[in-house]
PDB file of N, CA and C in Angstrom:
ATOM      1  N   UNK A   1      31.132  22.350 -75.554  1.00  0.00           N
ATOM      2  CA  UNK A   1      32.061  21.249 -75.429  1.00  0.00           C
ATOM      3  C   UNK A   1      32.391  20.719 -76.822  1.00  0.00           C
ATOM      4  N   UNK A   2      33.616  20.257 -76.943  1.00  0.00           N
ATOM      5  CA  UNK A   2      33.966  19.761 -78.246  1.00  0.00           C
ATOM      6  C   UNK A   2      32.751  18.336 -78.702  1.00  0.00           C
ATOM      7  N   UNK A   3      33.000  18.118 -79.062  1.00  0.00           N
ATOM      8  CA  UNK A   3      31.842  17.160 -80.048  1.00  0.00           C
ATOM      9  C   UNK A   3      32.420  15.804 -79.668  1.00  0.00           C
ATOM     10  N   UNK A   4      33.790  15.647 -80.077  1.00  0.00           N
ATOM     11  CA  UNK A   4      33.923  14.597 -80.213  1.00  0.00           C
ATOM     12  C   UNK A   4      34.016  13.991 -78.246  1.00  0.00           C
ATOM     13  N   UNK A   5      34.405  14.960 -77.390  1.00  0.00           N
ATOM     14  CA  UNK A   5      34.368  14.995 -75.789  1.00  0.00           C
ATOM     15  C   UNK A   5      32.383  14.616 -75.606  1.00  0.00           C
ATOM     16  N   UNK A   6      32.151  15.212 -76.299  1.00  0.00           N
ATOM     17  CA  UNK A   6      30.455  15.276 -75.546  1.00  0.00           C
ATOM     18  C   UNK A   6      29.837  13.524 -76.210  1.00  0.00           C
ATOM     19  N   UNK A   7      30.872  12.793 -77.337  1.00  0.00           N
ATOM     20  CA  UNK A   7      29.827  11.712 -78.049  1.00  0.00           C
ATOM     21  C   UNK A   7      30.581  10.986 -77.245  1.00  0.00           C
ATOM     22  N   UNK A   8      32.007  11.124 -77.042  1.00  0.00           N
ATOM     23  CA  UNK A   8      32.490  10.056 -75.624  1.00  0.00           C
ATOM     24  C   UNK A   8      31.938  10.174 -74.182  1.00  0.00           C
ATOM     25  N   UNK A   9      31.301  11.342 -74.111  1.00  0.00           N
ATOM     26  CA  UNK A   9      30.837  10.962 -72.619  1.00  0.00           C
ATOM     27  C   UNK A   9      29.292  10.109 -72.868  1.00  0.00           C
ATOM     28  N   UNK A  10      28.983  10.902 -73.990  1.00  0.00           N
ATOM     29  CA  UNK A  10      27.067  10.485 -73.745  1.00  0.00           C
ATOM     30  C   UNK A  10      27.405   8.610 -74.055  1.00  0.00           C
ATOM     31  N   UNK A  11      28.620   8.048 -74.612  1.00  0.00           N
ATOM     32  CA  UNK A  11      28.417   7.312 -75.104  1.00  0.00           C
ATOM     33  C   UNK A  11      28.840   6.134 -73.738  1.00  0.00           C
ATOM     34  N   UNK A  12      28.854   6.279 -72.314  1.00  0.00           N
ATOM     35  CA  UNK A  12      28.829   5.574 -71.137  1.00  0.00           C
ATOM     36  C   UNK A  12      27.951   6.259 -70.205  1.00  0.00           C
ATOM     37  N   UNK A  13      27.549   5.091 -69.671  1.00  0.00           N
ATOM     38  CA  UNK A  13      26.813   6.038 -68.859  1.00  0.00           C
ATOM     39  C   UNK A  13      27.334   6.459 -67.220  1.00  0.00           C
ATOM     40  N   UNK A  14      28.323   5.256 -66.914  1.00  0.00           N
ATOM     41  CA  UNK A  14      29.175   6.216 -65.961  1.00  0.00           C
ATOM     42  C   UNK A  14      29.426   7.144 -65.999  1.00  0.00           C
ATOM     43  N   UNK A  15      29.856   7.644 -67.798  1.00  0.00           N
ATOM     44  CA  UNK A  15      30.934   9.286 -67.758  1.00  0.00           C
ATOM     45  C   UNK A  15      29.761  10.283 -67.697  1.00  0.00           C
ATOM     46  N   UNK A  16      28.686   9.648 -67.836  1.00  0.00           N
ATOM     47  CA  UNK A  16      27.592  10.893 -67.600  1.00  0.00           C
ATOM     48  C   UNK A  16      27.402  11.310 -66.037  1.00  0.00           C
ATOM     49  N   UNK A  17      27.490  10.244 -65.617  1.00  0.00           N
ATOM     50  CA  UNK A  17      26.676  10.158 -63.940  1.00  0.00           C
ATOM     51  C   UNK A  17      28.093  10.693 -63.761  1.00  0.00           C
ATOM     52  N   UNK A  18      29.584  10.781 -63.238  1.00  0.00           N
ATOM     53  CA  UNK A  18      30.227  11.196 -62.895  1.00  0.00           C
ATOM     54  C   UNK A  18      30.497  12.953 -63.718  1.00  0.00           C
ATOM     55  N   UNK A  19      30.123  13.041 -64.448  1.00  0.00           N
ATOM     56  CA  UNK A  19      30.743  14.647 -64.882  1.00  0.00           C
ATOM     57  C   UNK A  19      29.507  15.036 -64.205  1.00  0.00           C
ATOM     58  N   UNK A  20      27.955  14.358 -64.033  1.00  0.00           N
ATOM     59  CA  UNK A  20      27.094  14.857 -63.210  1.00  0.00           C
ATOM     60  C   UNK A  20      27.228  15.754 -61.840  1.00  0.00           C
ATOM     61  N   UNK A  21      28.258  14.422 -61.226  1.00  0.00           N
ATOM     62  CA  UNK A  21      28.448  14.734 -59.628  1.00  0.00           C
ATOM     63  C   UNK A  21      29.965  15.258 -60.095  1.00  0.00           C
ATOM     64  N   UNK A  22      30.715  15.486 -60.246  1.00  0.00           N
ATOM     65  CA  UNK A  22      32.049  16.357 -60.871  1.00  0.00           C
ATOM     66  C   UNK A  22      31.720  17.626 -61.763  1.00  0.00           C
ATOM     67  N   UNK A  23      31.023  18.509 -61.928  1.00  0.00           N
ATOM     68  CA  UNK A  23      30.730  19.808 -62.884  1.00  0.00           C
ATOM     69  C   UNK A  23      32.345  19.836 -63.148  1.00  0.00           C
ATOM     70  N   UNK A  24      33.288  20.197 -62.024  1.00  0.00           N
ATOM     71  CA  UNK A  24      34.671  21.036 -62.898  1.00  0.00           C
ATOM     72  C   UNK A  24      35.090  20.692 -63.714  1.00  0.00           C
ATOM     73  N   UNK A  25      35.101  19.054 -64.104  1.00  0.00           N
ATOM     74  CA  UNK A  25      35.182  17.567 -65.118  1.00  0.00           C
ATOM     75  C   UNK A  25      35.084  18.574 -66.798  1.00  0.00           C
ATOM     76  N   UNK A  26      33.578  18.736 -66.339  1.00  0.00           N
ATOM     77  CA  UNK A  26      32.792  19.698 -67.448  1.00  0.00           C
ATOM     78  C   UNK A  26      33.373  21.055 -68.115  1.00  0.00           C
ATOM     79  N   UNK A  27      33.653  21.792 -66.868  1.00  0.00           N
ATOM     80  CA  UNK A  27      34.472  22.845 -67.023  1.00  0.00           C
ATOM     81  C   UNK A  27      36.128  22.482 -67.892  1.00  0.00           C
ATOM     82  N   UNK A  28      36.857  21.951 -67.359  1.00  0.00           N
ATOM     83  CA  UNK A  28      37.693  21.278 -67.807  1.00  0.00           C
ATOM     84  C   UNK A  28      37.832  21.068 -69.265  1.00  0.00           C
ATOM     85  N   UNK A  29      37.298  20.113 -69.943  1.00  0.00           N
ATOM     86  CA  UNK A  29      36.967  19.717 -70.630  1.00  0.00           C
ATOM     87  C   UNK A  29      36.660  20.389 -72.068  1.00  0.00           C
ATOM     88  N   UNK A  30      35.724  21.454 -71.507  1.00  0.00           N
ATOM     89  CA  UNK A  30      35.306  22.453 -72.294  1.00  0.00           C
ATOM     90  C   UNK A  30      36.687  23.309 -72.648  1.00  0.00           C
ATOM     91  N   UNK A  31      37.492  23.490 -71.652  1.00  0.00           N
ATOM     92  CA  UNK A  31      38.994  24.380 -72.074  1.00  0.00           C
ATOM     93  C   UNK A  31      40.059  23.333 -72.449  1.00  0.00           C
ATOM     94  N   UNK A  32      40.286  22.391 -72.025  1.00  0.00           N
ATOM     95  CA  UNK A  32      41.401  21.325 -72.686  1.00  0.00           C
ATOM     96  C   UNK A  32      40.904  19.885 -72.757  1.00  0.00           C
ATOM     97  N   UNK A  33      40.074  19.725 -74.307  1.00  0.00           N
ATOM     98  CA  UNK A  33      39.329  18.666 -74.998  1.00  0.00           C
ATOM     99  C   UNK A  33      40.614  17.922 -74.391  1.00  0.00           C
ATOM    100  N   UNK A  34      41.910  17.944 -74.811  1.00  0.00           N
ATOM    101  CA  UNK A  34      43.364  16.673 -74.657  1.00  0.00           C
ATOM    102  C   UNK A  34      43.193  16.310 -73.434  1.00  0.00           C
ATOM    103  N   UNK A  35      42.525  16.982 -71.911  1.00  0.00           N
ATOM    104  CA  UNK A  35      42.413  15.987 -71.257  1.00  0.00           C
ATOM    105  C   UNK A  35      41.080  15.020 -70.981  1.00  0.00           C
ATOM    106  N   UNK A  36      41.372  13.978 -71.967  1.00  0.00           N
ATOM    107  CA  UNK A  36      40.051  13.281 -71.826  1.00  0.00           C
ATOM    108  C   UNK A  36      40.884  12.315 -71.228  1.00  0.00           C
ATOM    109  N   UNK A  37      41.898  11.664 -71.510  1.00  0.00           N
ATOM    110  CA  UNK A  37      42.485  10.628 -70.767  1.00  0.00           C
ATOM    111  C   UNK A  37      42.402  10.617 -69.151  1.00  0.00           C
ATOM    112  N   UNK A  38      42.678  12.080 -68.941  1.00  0.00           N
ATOM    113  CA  UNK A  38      42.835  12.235 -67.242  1.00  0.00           C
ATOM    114  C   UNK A  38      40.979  12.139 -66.855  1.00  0.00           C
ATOM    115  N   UNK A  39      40.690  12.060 -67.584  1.00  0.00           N
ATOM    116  CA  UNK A  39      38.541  12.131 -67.486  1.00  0.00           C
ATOM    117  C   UNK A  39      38.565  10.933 -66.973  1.00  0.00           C
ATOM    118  N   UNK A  40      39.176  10.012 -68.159  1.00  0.00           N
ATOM    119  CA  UNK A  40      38.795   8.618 -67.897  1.00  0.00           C
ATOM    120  C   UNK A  40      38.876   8.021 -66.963  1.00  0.00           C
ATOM    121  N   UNK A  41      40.457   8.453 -66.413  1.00  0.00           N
ATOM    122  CA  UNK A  41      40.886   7.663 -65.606  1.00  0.00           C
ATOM    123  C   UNK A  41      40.775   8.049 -63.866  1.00  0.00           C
ATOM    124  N   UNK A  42      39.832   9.570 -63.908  1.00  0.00           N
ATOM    125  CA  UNK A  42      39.217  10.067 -62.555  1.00  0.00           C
ATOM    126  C   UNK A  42      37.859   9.342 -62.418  1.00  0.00           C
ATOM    127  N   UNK A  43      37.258   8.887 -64.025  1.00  0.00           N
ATOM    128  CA  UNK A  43      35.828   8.336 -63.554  1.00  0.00           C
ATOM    129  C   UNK A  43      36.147   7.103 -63.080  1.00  0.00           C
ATOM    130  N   UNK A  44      37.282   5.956 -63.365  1.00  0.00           N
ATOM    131  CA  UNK A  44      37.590   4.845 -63.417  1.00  0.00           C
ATOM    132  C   UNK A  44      37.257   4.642 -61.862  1.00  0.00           C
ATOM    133  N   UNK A  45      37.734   5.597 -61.497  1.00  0.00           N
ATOM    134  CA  UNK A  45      38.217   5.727 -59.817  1.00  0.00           C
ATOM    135  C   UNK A  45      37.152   5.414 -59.378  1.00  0.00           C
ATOM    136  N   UNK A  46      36.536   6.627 -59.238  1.00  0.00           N
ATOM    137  CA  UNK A  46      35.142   7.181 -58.440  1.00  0.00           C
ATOM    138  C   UNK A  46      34.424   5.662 -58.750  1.00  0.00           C
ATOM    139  N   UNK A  47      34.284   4.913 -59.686  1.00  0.00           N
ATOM    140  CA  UNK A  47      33.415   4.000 -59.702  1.00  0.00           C
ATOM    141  C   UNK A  47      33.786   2.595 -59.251  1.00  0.00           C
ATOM    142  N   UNK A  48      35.719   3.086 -58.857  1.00  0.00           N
ATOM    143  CA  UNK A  48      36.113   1.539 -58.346  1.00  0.00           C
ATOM    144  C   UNK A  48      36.153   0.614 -59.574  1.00  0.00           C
ATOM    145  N   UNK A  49      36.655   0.736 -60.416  1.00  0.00           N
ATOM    146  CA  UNK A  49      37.334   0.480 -61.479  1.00  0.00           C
ATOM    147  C   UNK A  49      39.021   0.204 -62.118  1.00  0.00           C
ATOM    148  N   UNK A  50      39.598   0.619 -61.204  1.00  0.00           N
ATOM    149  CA  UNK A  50      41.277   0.445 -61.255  1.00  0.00           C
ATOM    150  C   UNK A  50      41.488  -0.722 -60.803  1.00  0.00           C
ATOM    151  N   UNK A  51      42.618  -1.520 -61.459  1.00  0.00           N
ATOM    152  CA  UNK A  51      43.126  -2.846 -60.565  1.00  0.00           C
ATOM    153  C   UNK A  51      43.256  -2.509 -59.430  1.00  0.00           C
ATOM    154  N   UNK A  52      44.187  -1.876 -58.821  1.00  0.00           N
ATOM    155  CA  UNK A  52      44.408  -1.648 -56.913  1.00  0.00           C
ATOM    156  C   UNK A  52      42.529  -2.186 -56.608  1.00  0.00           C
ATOM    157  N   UNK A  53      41.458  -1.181 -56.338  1.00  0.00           N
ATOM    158  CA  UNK A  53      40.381  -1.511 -56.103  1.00  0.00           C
ATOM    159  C   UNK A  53      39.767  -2.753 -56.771  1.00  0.00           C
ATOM    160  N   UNK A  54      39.896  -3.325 -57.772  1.00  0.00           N
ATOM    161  CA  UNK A  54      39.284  -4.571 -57.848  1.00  0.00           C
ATOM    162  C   UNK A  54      39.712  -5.683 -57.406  1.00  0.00           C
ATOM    163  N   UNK A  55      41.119  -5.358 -57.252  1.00  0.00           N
ATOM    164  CA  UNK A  55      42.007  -6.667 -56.367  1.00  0.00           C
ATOM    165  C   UNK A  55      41.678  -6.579 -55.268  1.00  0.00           C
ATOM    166  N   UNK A  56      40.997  -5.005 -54.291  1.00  0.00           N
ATOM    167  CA  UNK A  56      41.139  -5.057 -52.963  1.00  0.00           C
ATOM    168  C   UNK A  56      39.616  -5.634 -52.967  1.00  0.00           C
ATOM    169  N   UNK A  57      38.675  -5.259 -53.739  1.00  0.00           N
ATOM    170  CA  UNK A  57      37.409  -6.137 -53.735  1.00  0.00           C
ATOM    171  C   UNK A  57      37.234  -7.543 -53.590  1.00  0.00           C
ATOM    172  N   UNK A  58      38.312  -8.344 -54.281  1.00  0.00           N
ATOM    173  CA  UNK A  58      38.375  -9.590 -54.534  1.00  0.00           C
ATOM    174  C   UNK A  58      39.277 -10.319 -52.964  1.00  0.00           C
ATOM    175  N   UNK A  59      39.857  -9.742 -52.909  1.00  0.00           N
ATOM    176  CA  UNK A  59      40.453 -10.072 -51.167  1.00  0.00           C
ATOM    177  C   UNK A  59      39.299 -10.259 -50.533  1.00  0.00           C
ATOM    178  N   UNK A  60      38.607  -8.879 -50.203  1.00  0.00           N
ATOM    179  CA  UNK A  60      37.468  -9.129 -49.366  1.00  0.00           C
ATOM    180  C   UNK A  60      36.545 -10.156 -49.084  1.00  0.00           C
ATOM    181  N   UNK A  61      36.369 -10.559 -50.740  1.00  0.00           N
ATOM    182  CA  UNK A  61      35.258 -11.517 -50.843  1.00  0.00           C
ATOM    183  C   UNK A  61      35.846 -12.551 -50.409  1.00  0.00           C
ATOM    184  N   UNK A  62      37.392 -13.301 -50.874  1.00  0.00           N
ATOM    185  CA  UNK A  62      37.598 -14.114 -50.507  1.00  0.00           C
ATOM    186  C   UNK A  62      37.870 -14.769 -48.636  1.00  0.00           C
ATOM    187  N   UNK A  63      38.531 -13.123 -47.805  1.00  0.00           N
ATOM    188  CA  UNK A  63      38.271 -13.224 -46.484  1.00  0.00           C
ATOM    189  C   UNK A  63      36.862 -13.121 -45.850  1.00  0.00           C
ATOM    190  N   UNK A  64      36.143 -12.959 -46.336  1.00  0.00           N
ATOM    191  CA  UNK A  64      34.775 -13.166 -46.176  1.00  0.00           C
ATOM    192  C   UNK A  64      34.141 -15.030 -45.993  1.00  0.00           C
ATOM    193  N   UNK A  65      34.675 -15.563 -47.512  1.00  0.00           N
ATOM    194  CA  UNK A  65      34.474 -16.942 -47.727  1.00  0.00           C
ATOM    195  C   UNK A  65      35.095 -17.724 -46.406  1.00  0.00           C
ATOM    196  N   UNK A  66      36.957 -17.533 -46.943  1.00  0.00           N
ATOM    197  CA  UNK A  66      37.274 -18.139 -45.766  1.00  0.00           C
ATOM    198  C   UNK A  66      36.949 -17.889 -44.367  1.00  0.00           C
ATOM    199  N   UNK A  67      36.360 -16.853 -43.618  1.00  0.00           N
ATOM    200  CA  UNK A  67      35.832 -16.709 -42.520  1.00  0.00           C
ATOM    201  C   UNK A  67      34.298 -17.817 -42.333  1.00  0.00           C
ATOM    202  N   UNK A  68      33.778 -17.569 -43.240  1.00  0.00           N
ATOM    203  CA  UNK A  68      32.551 -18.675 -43.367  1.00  0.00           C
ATOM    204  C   UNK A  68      32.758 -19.968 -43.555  1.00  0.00           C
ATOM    205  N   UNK A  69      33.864 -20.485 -44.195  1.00  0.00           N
ATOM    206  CA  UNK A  69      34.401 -21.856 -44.025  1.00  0.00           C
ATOM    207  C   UNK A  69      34.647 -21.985 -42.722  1.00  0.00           C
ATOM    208  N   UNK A  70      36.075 -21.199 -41.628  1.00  0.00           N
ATOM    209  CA  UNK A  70      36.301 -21.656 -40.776  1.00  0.00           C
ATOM    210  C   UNK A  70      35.416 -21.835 -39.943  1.00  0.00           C
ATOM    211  N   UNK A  71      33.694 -20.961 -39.526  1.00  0.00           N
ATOM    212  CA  UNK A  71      32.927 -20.991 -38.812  1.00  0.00           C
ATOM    213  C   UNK A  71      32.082 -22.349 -39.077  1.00  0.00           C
ATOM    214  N   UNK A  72      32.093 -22.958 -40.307  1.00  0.00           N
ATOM    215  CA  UNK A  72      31.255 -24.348 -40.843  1.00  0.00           C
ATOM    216  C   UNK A  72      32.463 -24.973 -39.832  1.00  0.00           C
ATOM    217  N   UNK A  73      32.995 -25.443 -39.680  1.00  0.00           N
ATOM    218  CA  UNK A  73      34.109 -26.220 -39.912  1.00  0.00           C
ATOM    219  C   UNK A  73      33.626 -27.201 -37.715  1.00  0.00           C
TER     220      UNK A  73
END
């Protein structure tokens, strides 16, 4: 693997645990270092990291709250 691909992954430890459970990531990688961007932004995913998913996280919590208010109430 290119060097500078292997000090960006070791250097999170998500991108480790995901090229873990992803090998082709690895494979990849090893033949076109240029896609590290598309790396990033497949681990982003898998870990629920993109706005779409953190906004849909934050809904939840809040229909959660308000469900527990209306039941105090």
């Amino acid at each position: 693997m290119h060097p500078n691909c292997y000090h960006f992954i070791q250097s999170k430890s998500e991108y480790k645990e995901f090229i873990r459970f992803h090998p082709s990531w690895y494979r990849t990688l090893n033949r076109h270092p240029d896609s590290l961007p598309q790396f990033v932004e497949a681990a982003r995913q898998y870990h629920g990291q993109t706005f779409p998913q953190q906004l849909e996280r934050w809904q939840k919590n809040i229909n959660t709250i308000s469900m527990i208010m209306r039941l105090l109430k």
